[in-house]
Short mmCIF file of C-alpha atoms in Angstrom, two decimals:
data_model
loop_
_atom_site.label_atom_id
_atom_site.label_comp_id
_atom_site.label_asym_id
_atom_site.label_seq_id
_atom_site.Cartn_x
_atom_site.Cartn_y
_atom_site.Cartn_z
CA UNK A 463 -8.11 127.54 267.27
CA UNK A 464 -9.64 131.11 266.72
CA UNK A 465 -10.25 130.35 262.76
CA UNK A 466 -11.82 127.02 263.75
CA UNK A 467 -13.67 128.37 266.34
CA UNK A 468 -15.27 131.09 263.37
CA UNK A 469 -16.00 128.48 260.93
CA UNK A 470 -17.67 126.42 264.03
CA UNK A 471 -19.56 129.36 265.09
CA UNK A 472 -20.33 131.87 261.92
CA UNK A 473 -20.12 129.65 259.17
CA UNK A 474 -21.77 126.08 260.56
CA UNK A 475 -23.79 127.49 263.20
CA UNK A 476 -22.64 125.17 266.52
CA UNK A 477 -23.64 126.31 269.88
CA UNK A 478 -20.88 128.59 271.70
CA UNK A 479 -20.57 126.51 274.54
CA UNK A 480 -20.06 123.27 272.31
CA UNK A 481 -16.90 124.72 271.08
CA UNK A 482 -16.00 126.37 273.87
CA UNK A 483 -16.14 122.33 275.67
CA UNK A 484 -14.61 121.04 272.78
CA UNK A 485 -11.62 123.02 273.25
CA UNK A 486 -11.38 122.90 276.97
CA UNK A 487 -11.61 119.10 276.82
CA UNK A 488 -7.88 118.56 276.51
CA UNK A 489 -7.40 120.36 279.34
CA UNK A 490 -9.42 118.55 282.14
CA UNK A 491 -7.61 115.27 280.90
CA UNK A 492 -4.26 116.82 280.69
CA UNK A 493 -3.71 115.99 284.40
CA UNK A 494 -4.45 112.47 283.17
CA UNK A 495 -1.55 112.54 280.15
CA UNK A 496 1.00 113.11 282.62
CA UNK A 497 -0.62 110.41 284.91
CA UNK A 498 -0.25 108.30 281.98
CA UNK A 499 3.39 108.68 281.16
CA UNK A 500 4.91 108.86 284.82
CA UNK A 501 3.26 105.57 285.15
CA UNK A 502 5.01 103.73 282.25
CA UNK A 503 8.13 105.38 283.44
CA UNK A 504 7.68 104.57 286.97
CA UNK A 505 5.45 101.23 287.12
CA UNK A 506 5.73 97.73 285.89
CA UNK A 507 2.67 96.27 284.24
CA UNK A 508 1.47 92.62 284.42
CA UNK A 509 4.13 91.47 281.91
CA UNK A 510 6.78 92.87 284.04
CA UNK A 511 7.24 95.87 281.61
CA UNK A 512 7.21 99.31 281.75
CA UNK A 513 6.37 101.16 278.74
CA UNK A 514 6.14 98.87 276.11
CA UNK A 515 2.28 97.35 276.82
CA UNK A 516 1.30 101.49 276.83
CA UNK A 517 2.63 101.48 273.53
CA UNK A 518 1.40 98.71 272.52
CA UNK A 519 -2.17 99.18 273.77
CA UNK A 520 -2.01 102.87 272.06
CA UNK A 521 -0.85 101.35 268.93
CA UNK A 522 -4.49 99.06 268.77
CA UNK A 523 -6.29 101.66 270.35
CA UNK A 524 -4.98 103.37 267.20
CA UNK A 525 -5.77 100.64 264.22
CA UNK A 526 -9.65 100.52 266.21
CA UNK A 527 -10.17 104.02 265.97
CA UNK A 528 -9.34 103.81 262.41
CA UNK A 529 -11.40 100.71 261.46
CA UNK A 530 -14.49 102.90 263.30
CA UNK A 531 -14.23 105.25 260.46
CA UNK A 532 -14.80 102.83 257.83
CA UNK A 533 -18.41 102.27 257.97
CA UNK A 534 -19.39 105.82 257.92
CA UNK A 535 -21.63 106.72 255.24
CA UNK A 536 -23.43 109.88 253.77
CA UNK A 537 -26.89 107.55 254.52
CA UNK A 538 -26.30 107.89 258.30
CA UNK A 539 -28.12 110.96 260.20
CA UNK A 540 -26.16 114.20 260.31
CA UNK A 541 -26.10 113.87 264.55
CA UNK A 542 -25.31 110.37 264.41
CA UNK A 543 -22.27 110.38 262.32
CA UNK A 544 -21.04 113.67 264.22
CA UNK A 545 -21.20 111.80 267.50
CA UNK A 546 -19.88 108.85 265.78
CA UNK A 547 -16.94 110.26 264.81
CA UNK A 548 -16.18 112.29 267.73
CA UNK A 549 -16.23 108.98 269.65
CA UNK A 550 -13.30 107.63 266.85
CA UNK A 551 -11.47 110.78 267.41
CA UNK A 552 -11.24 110.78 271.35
CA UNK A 553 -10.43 106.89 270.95
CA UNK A 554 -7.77 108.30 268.77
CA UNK A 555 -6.54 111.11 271.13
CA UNK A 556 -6.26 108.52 273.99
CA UNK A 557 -4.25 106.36 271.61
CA UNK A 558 -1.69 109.28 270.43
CA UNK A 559 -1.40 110.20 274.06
CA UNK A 560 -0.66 106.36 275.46
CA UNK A 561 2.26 106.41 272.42
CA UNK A 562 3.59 109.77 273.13
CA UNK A 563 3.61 110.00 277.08
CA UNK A 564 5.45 106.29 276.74
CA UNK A 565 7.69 107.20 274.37
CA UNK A 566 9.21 110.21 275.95
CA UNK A 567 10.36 108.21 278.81
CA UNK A 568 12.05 105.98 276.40
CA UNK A 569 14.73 108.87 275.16
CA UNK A 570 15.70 109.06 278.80
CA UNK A 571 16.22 105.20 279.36
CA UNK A 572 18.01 104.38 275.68
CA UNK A 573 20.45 107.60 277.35
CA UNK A 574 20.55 105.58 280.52
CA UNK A 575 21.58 102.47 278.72
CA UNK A 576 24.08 104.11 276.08
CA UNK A 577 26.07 105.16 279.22
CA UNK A 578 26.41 102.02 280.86
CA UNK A 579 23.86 103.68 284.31
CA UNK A 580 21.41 105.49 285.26
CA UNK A 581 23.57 108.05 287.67
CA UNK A 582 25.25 109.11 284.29
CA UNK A 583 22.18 109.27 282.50
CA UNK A 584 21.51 112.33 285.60
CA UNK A 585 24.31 114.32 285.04
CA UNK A 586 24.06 118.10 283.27
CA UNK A 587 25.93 116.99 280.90
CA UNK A 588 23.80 114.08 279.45
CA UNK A 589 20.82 116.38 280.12
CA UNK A 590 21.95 118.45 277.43
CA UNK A 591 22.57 115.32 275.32
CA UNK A 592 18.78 114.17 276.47
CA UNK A 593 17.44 117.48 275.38
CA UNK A 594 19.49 117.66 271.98
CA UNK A 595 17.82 114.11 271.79
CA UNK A 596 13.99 115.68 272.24
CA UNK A 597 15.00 117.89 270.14
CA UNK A 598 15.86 116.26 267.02
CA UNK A 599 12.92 113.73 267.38
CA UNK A 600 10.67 116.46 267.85
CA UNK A 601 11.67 118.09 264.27
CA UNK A 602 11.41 114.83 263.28
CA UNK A 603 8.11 114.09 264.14
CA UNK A 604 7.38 117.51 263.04
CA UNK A 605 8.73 117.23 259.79
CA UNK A 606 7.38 113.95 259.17
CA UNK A 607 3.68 115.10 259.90
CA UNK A 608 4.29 116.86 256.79
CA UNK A 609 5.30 113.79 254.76
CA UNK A 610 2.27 112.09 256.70
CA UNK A 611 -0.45 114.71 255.33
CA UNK A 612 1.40 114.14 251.78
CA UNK A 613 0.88 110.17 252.19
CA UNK A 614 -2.67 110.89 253.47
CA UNK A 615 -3.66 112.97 250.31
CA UNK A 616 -1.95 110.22 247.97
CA UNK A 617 -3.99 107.32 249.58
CA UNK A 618 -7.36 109.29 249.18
CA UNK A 619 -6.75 110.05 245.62
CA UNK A 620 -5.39 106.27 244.54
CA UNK A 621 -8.18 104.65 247.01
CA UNK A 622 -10.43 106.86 248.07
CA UNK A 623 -11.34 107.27 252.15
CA UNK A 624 -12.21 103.74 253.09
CA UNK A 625 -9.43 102.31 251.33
CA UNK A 626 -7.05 104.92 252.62
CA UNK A 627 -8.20 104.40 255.88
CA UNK A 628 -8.24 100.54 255.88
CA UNK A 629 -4.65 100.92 254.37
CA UNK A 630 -3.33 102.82 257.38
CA UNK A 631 -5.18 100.70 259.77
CA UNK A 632 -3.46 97.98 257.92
CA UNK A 633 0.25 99.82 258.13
CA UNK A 634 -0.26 100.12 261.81
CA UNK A 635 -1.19 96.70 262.35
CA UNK A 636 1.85 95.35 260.23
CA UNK A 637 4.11 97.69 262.45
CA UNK A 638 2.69 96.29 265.70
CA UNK A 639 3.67 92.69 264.66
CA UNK A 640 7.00 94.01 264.41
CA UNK A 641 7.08 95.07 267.93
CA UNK A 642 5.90 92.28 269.45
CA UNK A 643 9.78 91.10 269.73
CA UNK A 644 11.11 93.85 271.90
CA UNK A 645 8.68 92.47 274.76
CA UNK A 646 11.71 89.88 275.68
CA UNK A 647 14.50 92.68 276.06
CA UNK A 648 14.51 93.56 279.71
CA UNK A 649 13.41 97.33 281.34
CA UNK A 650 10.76 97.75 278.35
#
């Protein structure tokens, strides 16, 4: 944050107390994150499931925020395209955050169903096994971030930003209609 906040500052000349917001914004809606993911744990939606239409609905949320970015073009005015894309970027935020706050609870419910209830899934023990669990997908994700960036650079080169960009939207929108299945297995 502090070399971003420099090159925001010094080098590009934004107002303090624009950057200053900008990184306090995640704050004010972390109460809402955690809102967010106790409620997929916790609350049933219209279809009757849990946290599979938060995932779901992050996953578009996702592809639109992408698609956004394609029309974006040098021609546009300089305040225009920053607001622009700081409106595809929170739509992307919310979208990460309705994945990840959903998916966490999932670890905890596979556990619960690997050990036949959800007592067990409550015991020290299999909170060390849930934590191992977090773990390892967290290095995962982690790790794969890496191979993401990699992927990212690949697609610029070979198609250049709107193609890249389409081509991810695309990706996500290919693995969403491979989800659309699990809606009929029960707790999701």
């Amino acid at each position: 944050v502090g070399t971003l906040n420099r090159v925001l500052i010094v080098e590009l000349g934004v107002a303090a107390w624009l950057v200053a917001a900008m990184v306090a914004l995640p704050l004010v809606f972390a109460p809402f994150r955690a809102l967010v993911g106790f409620r997929s744990d916790v609350h049933r939606s219209v279809l009757g499931w849990r946290r599979v239409p938060y995932i779901w609905s992050g996953t578009l949320l996702q592809i639109a925020a992408l698609l956004m970015l394609v029309p974006v073009a040098a021609s546009w005015p300089k305040a225009l395209s920053v607001v622009y894309v700081m409106a595809a970027q929170a739509l992307s935020g919310i979208a990460k955050d309705l994945n990840k706050m959903s998916a966490k609870g999932a670890i905890k419910a596979v556990l619960a169903s690997a050990t036949g209830d959800q007592a067990a899934a409550n015991s020290t023990n299999d909170d060390t096994r849930l934590f191992r669990w977090v773990a390892i997908l967290t290095g995962s994700k982690n790790a794969l971030k890496g191979v993401g960036f990699f992927l990212g650079g690949v697609l610029l080169a070979a198609f250049g930003f709107n193609g890249a960009v389409g081509l991810m939207a695309a990706g996500l929108a290919v693995a969403f209609l491979l989800t659309l299945n699990s809606g009929n297995q029960s707790n999701r």
